Short mmCIF file of C-alpha atoms and ligand atoms in Angstrom, two decimals:
data_model
loop_
_atom_site.label_atom_id
_atom_site.label_comp_id
_atom_site.label_asym_id
_atom_site.label_seq_id
_atom_site.Cartn_x
_atom_site.Cartn_y
_atom_site.Cartn_z
CA MET A 143 26.58 -44.86 -2.19
CA ALA A 144 24.57 -41.98 -3.78
CA THR A 145 26.41 -38.79 -3.00
CA LEU A 146 25.57 -35.17 -3.95
CA LEU A 147 27.18 -31.89 -2.91
CA LEU A 148 24.94 -28.82 -2.91
CA THR A 149 27.46 -25.98 -3.03
CA ASN A 150 27.64 -22.20 -3.52
CA ILE A 151 24.83 -21.63 -0.98
CA GLY A 152 24.81 -17.92 -0.32
CA GLN A 153 23.18 -18.33 3.05
CA LEU A 154 22.44 -21.53 4.88
CA THR A 155 19.90 -21.39 7.71
CA THR A 156 20.55 -24.70 9.51
CA VAL A 157 18.02 -24.39 12.32
CA ASP A 158 20.45 -26.25 14.57
CA ALA A 159 20.22 -25.68 18.37
CA LYS A 160 22.61 -22.68 18.02
CA GLY A 161 20.68 -21.16 15.15
CA SER A 162 23.75 -21.29 12.95
CA VAL A 163 23.55 -19.39 9.72
CA LEU A 164 26.50 -19.94 7.37
CA GLU A 165 27.55 -17.89 4.38
CA ASP A 166 29.06 -19.46 1.24
CA ALA A 167 28.16 -22.87 2.46
CA ALA A 168 27.74 -26.43 1.20
CA VAL A 169 25.81 -29.51 2.25
CA LEU A 170 26.94 -33.00 1.42
CA ILE A 171 24.10 -35.58 0.97
CA GLU A 172 24.80 -39.32 1.19
CA ASP A 173 21.97 -41.93 0.74
CA GLY A 174 19.37 -39.28 1.36
CA LEU A 175 20.79 -37.99 4.62
CA VAL A 176 22.93 -34.94 5.41
CA ALA A 177 26.49 -36.12 5.72
CA TRP A 178 28.46 -32.89 6.13
CA VAL A 179 27.53 -29.15 6.48
CA GLY A 180 30.10 -26.32 6.31
CA HIS A 181 31.93 -23.68 4.34
CA MET A 182 32.14 -24.54 0.65
CA ALA A 183 35.96 -24.05 0.47
CA GLN A 184 36.19 -26.94 2.89
CA ALA A 185 33.68 -29.26 1.32
CA PRO A 186 34.77 -32.82 0.57
CA ALA A 187 35.38 -33.53 -3.17
CA THR A 188 32.49 -35.45 -4.84
CA ALA A 189 31.73 -36.57 -8.33
CA HIS A 190 28.27 -34.94 -8.36
CA GLU A 191 27.88 -31.32 -7.43
CA ILE A 192 25.12 -28.82 -7.87
CA ASP A 193 25.96 -25.09 -7.78
CA LEU A 194 23.10 -23.20 -6.16
CA GLY A 195 24.28 -19.81 -7.46
CA GLY A 196 24.47 -18.06 -4.12
CA ARG A 197 20.94 -18.73 -3.17
CA ALA A 198 19.63 -19.08 0.34
CA VAL A 199 18.80 -22.56 1.66
CA LEU A 200 16.77 -23.59 4.68
CA PRO A 201 15.26 -26.91 5.91
CA GLY A 202 12.07 -28.05 4.19
CA TRP A 203 8.97 -26.89 5.87
CA VAL A 204 7.38 -29.33 8.39
CA ASP A 205 3.72 -28.59 8.15
CA SER A 206 2.19 -30.12 11.30
CA HIS A 207 -1.48 -29.29 10.84
CA SER A 208 -3.66 -29.77 7.74
CA HIS A 209 -6.84 -31.35 6.71
CA LEU A 210 -6.20 -32.40 3.01
CA ILE A 211 -8.81 -35.17 2.82
CA PHE A 212 -11.84 -33.32 1.57
CA GLY A 213 -13.99 -32.80 -1.56
CA GLY A 214 -15.61 -29.52 -2.69
CA ASP A 215 -14.88 -26.08 -1.35
CA ARG A 216 -16.60 -23.45 0.79
CA ALA A 217 -15.89 -20.25 -1.18
CA GLU A 218 -19.57 -19.05 -0.37
CA GLU A 219 -19.02 -19.42 3.28
CA PHE A 220 -15.73 -17.55 3.02
CA VAL A 221 -17.36 -14.72 1.13
CA ALA A 222 -20.17 -14.52 3.64
CA ARG A 223 -17.55 -14.34 6.42
CA MET A 224 -15.75 -11.56 4.68
CA ALA A 225 -19.12 -9.73 4.63
CA GLY A 226 -19.33 -10.02 8.35
CA GLN A 227 -20.57 -13.53 9.31
CA THR A 228 -18.66 -15.32 12.09
CA TYR A 229 -17.05 -18.73 11.57
CA ALA A 230 -18.75 -21.62 13.31
CA ALA A 231 -17.86 -25.30 13.42
CA GLY A 232 -21.04 -26.34 11.66
CA GLY A 233 -19.57 -25.74 8.17
CA ILE A 234 -17.65 -28.96 8.56
CA ALA A 235 -20.85 -30.85 7.73
CA VAL A 236 -20.92 -29.26 4.26
CA THR A 237 -17.48 -30.67 3.46
CA THR A 238 -18.38 -33.96 5.00
CA SER A 239 -21.22 -34.42 2.56
CA ALA A 240 -19.11 -33.23 -0.44
CA THR A 241 -16.32 -35.67 0.48
CA GLY A 242 -18.66 -38.62 0.85
CA GLN A 243 -19.62 -38.28 -2.79
CA LEU A 244 -16.16 -39.04 -4.14
CA SER A 245 -14.87 -42.45 -5.11
CA ASP A 246 -11.68 -43.77 -3.54
CA THR A 247 -9.79 -43.03 -6.78
CA GLU A 248 -11.12 -39.42 -6.97
CA LEU A 249 -10.48 -38.63 -3.31
CA ALA A 250 -6.95 -40.16 -3.22
CA GLY A 251 -6.11 -38.27 -6.46
CA ILE A 252 -7.20 -34.96 -4.95
CA VAL A 253 -5.23 -35.53 -1.73
CA ALA A 254 -2.16 -36.58 -3.70
CA GLU A 255 -2.44 -33.42 -5.80
CA ARG A 256 -2.70 -31.27 -2.66
CA ARG A 257 0.33 -32.99 -1.23
CA ARG A 258 2.29 -32.37 -4.39
CA GLU A 259 1.35 -28.75 -4.38
CA ALA A 260 2.61 -28.23 -0.83
CA LEU A 261 5.87 -30.18 -1.69
CA ALA A 262 6.51 -27.87 -4.64
CA MET A 263 6.25 -24.90 -2.23
CA GLY A 264 8.95 -26.40 0.14
CA THR A 265 6.87 -28.61 2.49
CA THR A 266 8.88 -31.76 2.78
CA TRP A 267 7.09 -33.30 5.74
CA MET A 268 3.38 -32.99 6.06
CA GLU A 269 0.76 -34.06 8.55
CA THR A 270 -2.90 -34.45 7.64
CA LYS A 271 -6.08 -35.47 9.47
CA THR A 272 -9.17 -37.48 8.80
CA GLY A 273 -12.31 -35.72 10.15
CA TYR A 274 -14.52 -35.06 7.04
CA GLY A 275 -15.88 -38.62 7.23
CA LEU A 276 -17.66 -38.77 10.54
CA THR A 277 -19.03 -42.27 10.04
CA LEU A 278 -17.27 -45.53 10.78
CA GLU A 279 -16.98 -46.36 7.10
CA GLU A 280 -15.89 -42.91 5.95
CA GLU A 281 -13.33 -42.36 8.71
CA THR A 282 -11.86 -45.77 8.01
CA ARG A 283 -11.80 -45.12 4.27
CA HIS A 284 -9.99 -41.73 4.83
CA SER A 285 -7.39 -43.24 7.08
CA VAL A 286 -6.65 -45.93 4.51
CA LEU A 287 -6.45 -43.51 1.66
CA GLY A 288 -4.48 -40.88 3.58
CA LYS A 289 -1.81 -43.03 5.08
CA PRO A 290 0.39 -43.52 2.02
CA LEU A 291 -0.07 -39.98 0.85
CA VAL A 292 1.32 -38.03 3.76
CA ASP A 293 4.14 -38.29 6.29
CA SER A 294 2.05 -38.20 9.49
CA LEU A 295 -1.62 -39.04 9.79
CA THR A 296 -4.07 -38.01 12.64
CA PHE A 297 -7.48 -39.39 13.37
CA LEU A 298 -9.98 -36.51 13.91
CA GLY A 299 -13.24 -38.50 14.17
CA ALA A 300 -14.04 -36.05 16.92
CA HIS A 301 -14.28 -33.05 14.52
CA LEU A 302 -18.08 -32.46 14.73
CA VAL A 303 -21.00 -34.29 16.03
CA PRO A 304 -22.93 -35.23 12.92
CA ALA A 305 -26.53 -34.20 12.47
CA GLY A 306 -28.97 -36.56 14.01
CA TRP A 307 -26.47 -37.89 16.54
CA ASP A 308 -26.54 -37.56 20.35
CA ALA A 309 -23.10 -36.08 21.30
CA GLU A 310 -22.45 -38.80 23.91
CA ALA A 311 -23.39 -41.62 21.59
CA TYR A 312 -21.23 -40.19 18.85
CA THR A 313 -18.31 -39.97 21.31
CA ASP A 314 -18.91 -43.64 22.11
CA LEU A 315 -18.55 -44.42 18.46
CA VAL A 316 -15.45 -42.32 18.13
CA THR A 317 -13.68 -43.86 21.12
CA GLY A 318 -14.84 -47.35 20.39
CA PRO A 319 -15.40 -48.82 16.88
CA MET A 320 -13.95 -45.88 14.92
CA LEU A 321 -10.74 -45.80 16.85
CA ASP A 322 -10.40 -49.57 16.67
CA ALA A 323 -10.79 -49.39 12.96
CA VAL A 324 -8.31 -46.53 12.26
CA ALA A 325 -5.76 -47.20 15.05
CA GLY A 326 -3.32 -49.13 12.78
CA ASN A 327 -3.23 -46.41 10.12
CA VAL A 328 -2.69 -43.25 12.25
CA ASP A 329 -0.02 -41.68 14.29
CA PHE A 330 -2.10 -39.30 16.41
CA VAL A 331 -5.64 -38.75 17.72
CA ASP A 332 -6.95 -35.26 17.85
CA VAL A 333 -10.15 -33.69 19.12
CA PHE A 334 -11.79 -30.33 18.29
CA CYS A 335 -12.53 -29.14 21.89
CA GLU A 336 -14.59 -26.13 21.27
CA ARG A 337 -18.02 -24.59 21.57
CA GLY A 338 -20.18 -26.19 18.86
CA ALA A 339 -17.88 -29.23 18.61
CA PHE A 340 -16.77 -31.37 21.71
CA THR A 341 -17.09 -30.47 25.35
CA GLU A 342 -14.33 -30.83 27.84
CA ASP A 343 -15.68 -34.16 29.17
CA GLN A 344 -16.18 -35.52 25.66
CA SER A 345 -12.66 -34.41 24.65
CA ARG A 346 -11.24 -36.12 27.76
CA ARG A 347 -12.91 -39.28 26.77
CA VAL A 348 -11.27 -39.10 23.32
CA LEU A 349 -7.84 -38.48 24.79
CA GLU A 350 -8.22 -41.32 27.32
CA ALA A 351 -9.26 -43.71 24.59
CA ALA A 352 -6.23 -42.76 22.56
CA GLN A 353 -3.92 -43.28 25.52
CA ARG A 354 -5.40 -46.70 26.13
CA LYS A 355 -4.49 -47.57 22.53
CA GLY A 356 -1.05 -46.25 23.03
CA LEU A 357 -1.53 -43.44 20.42
CA ALA A 358 -0.09 -39.94 20.82
CA THR A 359 -2.55 -37.07 20.93
CA LYS A 360 -3.23 -33.53 19.75
CA VAL A 361 -5.97 -31.06 20.63
CA HIS A 362 -7.70 -28.33 18.59
CA GLY A 363 -8.13 -25.76 21.36
CA ASN A 364 -8.95 -22.25 22.23
CA GLN A 365 -9.69 -21.31 18.60
CA LEU A 366 -13.05 -19.46 18.86
CA GLY A 367 -12.86 -18.46 22.48
CA PRO A 368 -11.37 -19.24 25.89
CA GLY A 369 -11.74 -22.95 26.87
CA PRO A 370 -10.35 -26.02 28.36
CA GLY A 371 -8.32 -27.26 25.27
CA VAL A 372 -4.92 -26.11 26.28
CA LYS A 373 -5.05 -27.43 29.91
CA LEU A 374 -6.41 -30.74 28.62
CA ALA A 375 -3.59 -31.11 26.09
CA VAL A 376 -0.97 -30.43 28.72
CA GLU A 377 -2.66 -32.74 31.28
CA PHE A 378 -2.55 -35.61 28.66
CA GLY A 379 0.98 -34.80 27.53
CA SER A 380 -0.25 -34.05 24.04
CA HIS A 381 2.41 -33.36 21.39
CA SER A 382 0.57 -30.15 20.50
CA VAL A 383 -2.40 -27.96 21.06
CA ASP A 384 -3.37 -26.16 17.89
CA HIS A 385 -4.95 -22.77 17.20
CA VAL A 386 -4.33 -21.23 20.68
CA ASN A 387 -6.02 -17.92 19.90
CA TYR A 388 -7.60 -17.21 23.26
CA LEU A 389 -5.26 -17.96 26.20
CA ASP A 390 -5.45 -16.86 29.77
CA GLU A 391 -2.57 -16.73 32.25
CA GLU A 392 -3.17 -20.27 33.43
CA ASP A 393 -2.92 -21.57 29.78
CA PHE A 394 0.40 -19.75 29.39
CA LYS A 395 1.65 -21.24 32.63
CA ALA A 396 0.53 -24.80 31.84
CA LEU A 397 2.18 -24.71 28.43
CA ALA A 398 5.43 -23.25 29.83
CA ASP A 399 5.59 -25.64 32.70
CA SER A 400 5.22 -28.50 30.33
CA TRP A 401 8.65 -27.57 28.82
CA ALA A 402 10.38 -27.60 32.24
CA GLY A 403 12.02 -30.91 31.48
CA TRP A 404 13.40 -29.85 28.09
CA ASP A 405 16.97 -28.57 27.55
CA ALA A 406 16.73 -26.24 24.57
CA SER A 407 20.41 -25.79 24.11
CA ALA A 408 20.95 -29.49 23.88
CA ARG A 409 17.61 -30.25 22.42
CA SER A 410 17.14 -33.14 24.82
CA GLY A 411 15.11 -34.13 27.74
CA LYS A 412 11.30 -34.42 27.84
CA PRO A 413 9.46 -32.27 25.26
CA GLY A 414 6.40 -30.53 26.41
CA THR A 415 3.18 -29.55 24.47
CA VAL A 416 3.92 -27.45 21.39
CA ALA A 417 1.52 -24.54 20.82
CA THR A 418 0.81 -24.59 17.12
CA CYS A 419 -0.10 -21.23 15.65
CA LEU A 420 -2.13 -21.16 12.35
CA PRO A 421 -1.79 -17.58 10.98
CA ALA A 422 -3.50 -18.26 7.66
CA CYS A 423 -6.53 -19.61 9.49
CA ASP A 424 -6.54 -16.68 11.81
CA LEU A 425 -6.67 -14.24 8.80
CA SER A 426 -9.29 -16.33 6.96
CA THR A 427 -11.62 -16.46 10.04
CA ARG A 428 -10.80 -12.95 11.22
CA GLN A 429 -9.84 -14.24 14.69
CA PRO A 430 -7.02 -12.42 16.55
CA LEU A 431 -3.68 -13.85 15.53
CA ALA A 432 -2.38 -16.44 18.00
CA PRO A 433 0.06 -14.89 20.55
CA GLY A 434 3.16 -16.43 19.14
CA ARG A 435 5.40 -13.70 20.40
CA GLU A 436 4.07 -13.96 23.95
CA LEU A 437 4.24 -17.78 23.92
CA LEU A 438 7.90 -17.71 22.91
CA ASP A 439 8.58 -15.08 25.56
CA ALA A 440 6.94 -17.33 28.20
CA GLY A 441 9.26 -20.16 27.28
CA VAL A 442 6.77 -22.22 25.19
CA ARG A 443 7.97 -24.00 22.08
CA ILE A 444 5.68 -23.05 19.14
CA ALA A 445 5.00 -24.37 15.67
CA LEU A 446 3.67 -22.65 12.59
CA ALA A 447 1.46 -24.69 10.28
CA SER A 448 -0.83 -24.11 7.36
CA ASN A 449 -4.06 -25.77 8.63
CA CYS A 450 -4.94 -26.25 4.98
CA ASN A 451 -8.67 -27.03 4.87
CA PRO A 452 -11.74 -25.76 2.91
CA GLY A 453 -13.34 -24.01 5.83
CA THR A 454 -10.87 -21.87 7.59
CA SER A 455 -7.62 -21.89 5.75
CA TYR A 456 -7.52 -22.89 2.06
CA THR A 457 -3.77 -22.59 1.53
CA SER A 458 -0.82 -24.96 2.13
CA ASN A 459 1.71 -22.14 1.50
CA MET A 460 4.13 -22.19 4.41
CA ASN A 461 6.12 -19.20 2.91
CA PHE A 462 2.95 -17.18 3.44
CA CYS A 463 2.51 -18.43 7.04
CA VAL A 464 6.06 -17.55 7.90
CA ALA A 465 5.80 -14.08 6.33
CA THR A 466 2.63 -13.51 8.24
CA ALA A 467 4.22 -14.57 11.53
CA VAL A 468 7.11 -12.03 10.93
CA LEU A 469 4.93 -9.17 9.73
CA GLN A 470 1.93 -9.62 12.03
CA MET A 471 2.88 -11.82 14.97
CA ASN A 472 6.25 -10.11 15.77
CA LEU A 473 8.33 -13.10 15.37
CA SER A 474 11.84 -12.60 14.08
CA LEU A 475 12.58 -14.36 10.87
CA ALA A 476 14.75 -16.93 12.62
CA GLU A 477 11.98 -17.71 15.14
CA ALA A 478 9.39 -18.07 12.36
CA ILE A 479 11.60 -20.33 10.36
CA GLU A 480 12.36 -22.50 13.37
CA ALA A 481 8.63 -22.73 14.23
CA ALA A 482 7.87 -23.83 10.69
CA THR A 483 10.60 -26.46 10.62
CA TYR A 484 11.91 -27.77 13.98
CA GLY A 485 8.77 -26.61 15.80
CA GLY A 486 6.59 -28.60 13.50
CA ALA A 487 8.85 -31.60 13.85
CA LEU A 488 8.59 -31.43 17.67
CA ALA A 489 4.79 -31.22 17.28
CA LEU A 490 4.89 -34.44 15.22
CA GLY A 491 7.56 -36.23 17.42
CA VAL A 492 10.00 -36.43 14.39
CA ALA A 493 12.57 -33.87 15.47
CA ASP A 494 15.22 -36.52 15.39
CA GLN A 495 14.60 -37.06 11.70
CA VAL A 496 13.70 -33.74 10.11
CA GLY A 497 13.31 -29.97 10.90
CA SER A 498 16.96 -28.85 10.69
CA ILE A 499 19.95 -29.28 8.37
CA GLU A 500 22.31 -31.36 10.60
CA VAL A 501 24.42 -34.41 10.01
CA GLY A 502 22.39 -37.64 10.14
CA LYS A 503 19.07 -35.91 9.47
CA ARG A 504 17.03 -36.47 6.35
CA ALA A 505 18.24 -34.23 3.58
CA ASP A 506 15.14 -32.05 3.18
CA LEU A 507 16.14 -28.67 1.71
CA HIS A 508 14.24 -25.71 0.46
CA VAL A 509 16.30 -23.53 -1.92
CA LEU A 510 15.03 -19.94 -2.26
CA ASP A 511 15.24 -17.81 -5.25
CA ALA A 512 16.76 -15.15 -3.01
CA PRO A 513 20.15 -14.41 -1.46
CA VAL A 514 18.97 -14.41 2.09
CA ALA A 515 16.01 -16.01 3.89
CA ALA A 516 14.79 -12.61 5.10
CA HIS A 517 13.26 -12.22 1.56
CA LEU A 518 10.50 -14.60 2.75
CA ALA A 519 8.97 -11.72 4.67
CA TYR A 520 10.60 -8.83 2.93
CA ARG A 521 9.03 -9.92 -0.42
CA PRO A 522 5.72 -11.40 0.81
CA GLY A 523 3.51 -13.10 -1.70
CA MET A 524 6.30 -13.63 -4.17
CA ASN A 525 7.09 -17.17 -5.35
CA LEU A 526 10.42 -17.58 -3.72
CA THR A 527 10.84 -21.38 -3.93
CA HIS A 528 13.52 -22.19 -6.42
CA SER A 529 13.84 -25.89 -5.80
CA VAL A 530 13.15 -28.50 -3.16
CA TYR A 531 15.10 -31.61 -2.09
CA ARG A 532 13.31 -34.33 -0.18
CA ALA A 533 15.51 -37.11 1.27
CA GLY A 534 18.27 -35.84 -1.00
CA GLU A 535 16.18 -36.09 -4.27
CA LEU A 536 15.25 -33.09 -6.27
CA VAL A 537 11.56 -32.75 -6.37
CA ASP A 538 10.28 -32.55 -9.86
CA ARG A 539 7.34 -30.09 -9.72
CA LEU A 540 5.63 -31.82 -12.59
CA THR A 541 5.43 -35.32 -10.95
N1 NIG B 685 -11.17 -26.14 13.74
C1 NIG B 685 -11.46 -27.17 13.37
N2 NIG B 685 -11.15 -27.75 12.19
C2 NIG B 685 -10.67 -26.98 11.15
C3 NIG B 685 -11.80 -26.32 10.31
C4 NIG B 685 -12.66 -27.28 9.79
C5 NIG B 685 -13.70 -26.72 8.79
O1 NIG B 685 -14.32 -25.67 9.10
O2 NIG B 685 -13.95 -27.41 7.80
C6 NIG B 685 -9.60 -26.02 11.59
O3 NIG B 685 -8.67 -26.52 12.12
O4 NIG B 685 -9.80 -24.82 11.42
ZN1 ZN B 686 -7.40 -28.17 12.17
#
C-alpha cells in the first residue's frame, strides 16, 4: 500500500461541511486517497513523510467551466474591446476556423499543454467543452481528442449557429447526428442560450435531446443580458447555469428553490442547479461581475470557474478567480475557496470524489507558498502555488 504523510501544514483548509480549518495539521494519503486528517502531533507513524514547512494547504481547484479545445487566439478582438467595442458571440467563428486548421496531433498537444498549465497552478480536476468545431466531423473529433485529456467533458455543439446555416436546421444537426456521435465521449450537454446564439426554444430542444440520451446538462445563461437561461436550467434540473451576470428576482428564486431538497450541513439530499460565476470572463468582457454575494445570501450554491477560452477569458488561473471573487464580489475567502473547490465539484456531479480534504476522497491538494490561505487575495497576482498533489502524486511541473 502506497502511504504518504504530508505534515507540518501551517493551516489546512479542508472545505468539509463545517468549514474546518486546522493549524499545525497533517494529511495521510493511502493509495491516492485521503486516509486521515488531523493535528500533526497525533498523526499515524509512516515510513514516508513530507514536511511542508508550515505552509497553507487547501483542496486542489475544481475548475468546472473551460473551453480548452481551440487553436489561435483573439488578441485583436480583446484589444478592440478594451477600446470600447462590446463582446458578441460571433467571435466564436474566428476560433472555429483557426481550430479546424490543426491536425489531431497539434490540437491534442495544445490541449494537453493547457491542461498541464492549469494543473501546475493547482487545478486538479478540470472540465472542458467542445464547441469550436460546429460541424459533425469537427465536434466528433474534439470529443475524441478531449476525452482523455480532461476530467469532465461537455458537448457544446450548440455554441454558435455557423454561417450559412438556418438556426433550426443546425439545431436539428446538434440534437440528432452530432449528439449521437459524441454521446459516448461526454459527461454533459451544454447550450449557449443567449442573444446571437440559441433562442429559448432551440435551447429547450438541446436540453430535451440530452435528457433523452440520459446525459446531464448545463446552460450558458444570462451572460450578455437578461434571458431565459437560468429558468431553463432549473426546469431541466441542470447541474449548473454558468455566467449568471443578469438575474432578475425570479431567477434568484428559481435557483434558490432548486436547493430546497439539499441539506448543506450534511451535504446530502437532492442537489439543485449551481450558479457558476466566471469573474475572469466578466473582467475581460467588461460585464458586471456576477452577483455571487447575493446568490449565496439567497441560499444558492455557487461555483467559481476560469472559463478559459480565447474569446472572453484567456486564463486558467483559479488563484486569480478566487482573489477577484474576494476583492470584487464581496465573497469571504472561505466562501471563494469553497466555490472554487466543492462548488465546482457539485457543478460537475463529482462532489463525492473531490472538492474537499476528507477521508475517502481523492488526495488532491494545493500547497501554497504562504502561511495562510488568505494570501490568495491579500497578495493578488503573486505566484503562490508551491506544489500540487493529484490523487496523492506530486505533480511534476515539467511533465
Ligand atoms: N459564452 C459563450 N462561450 C464562451 C466564449 C466563447 C468565445 O467567445 O469564443 C464563454 O463562455 O464565454
Ligand atoms: Zn463558456
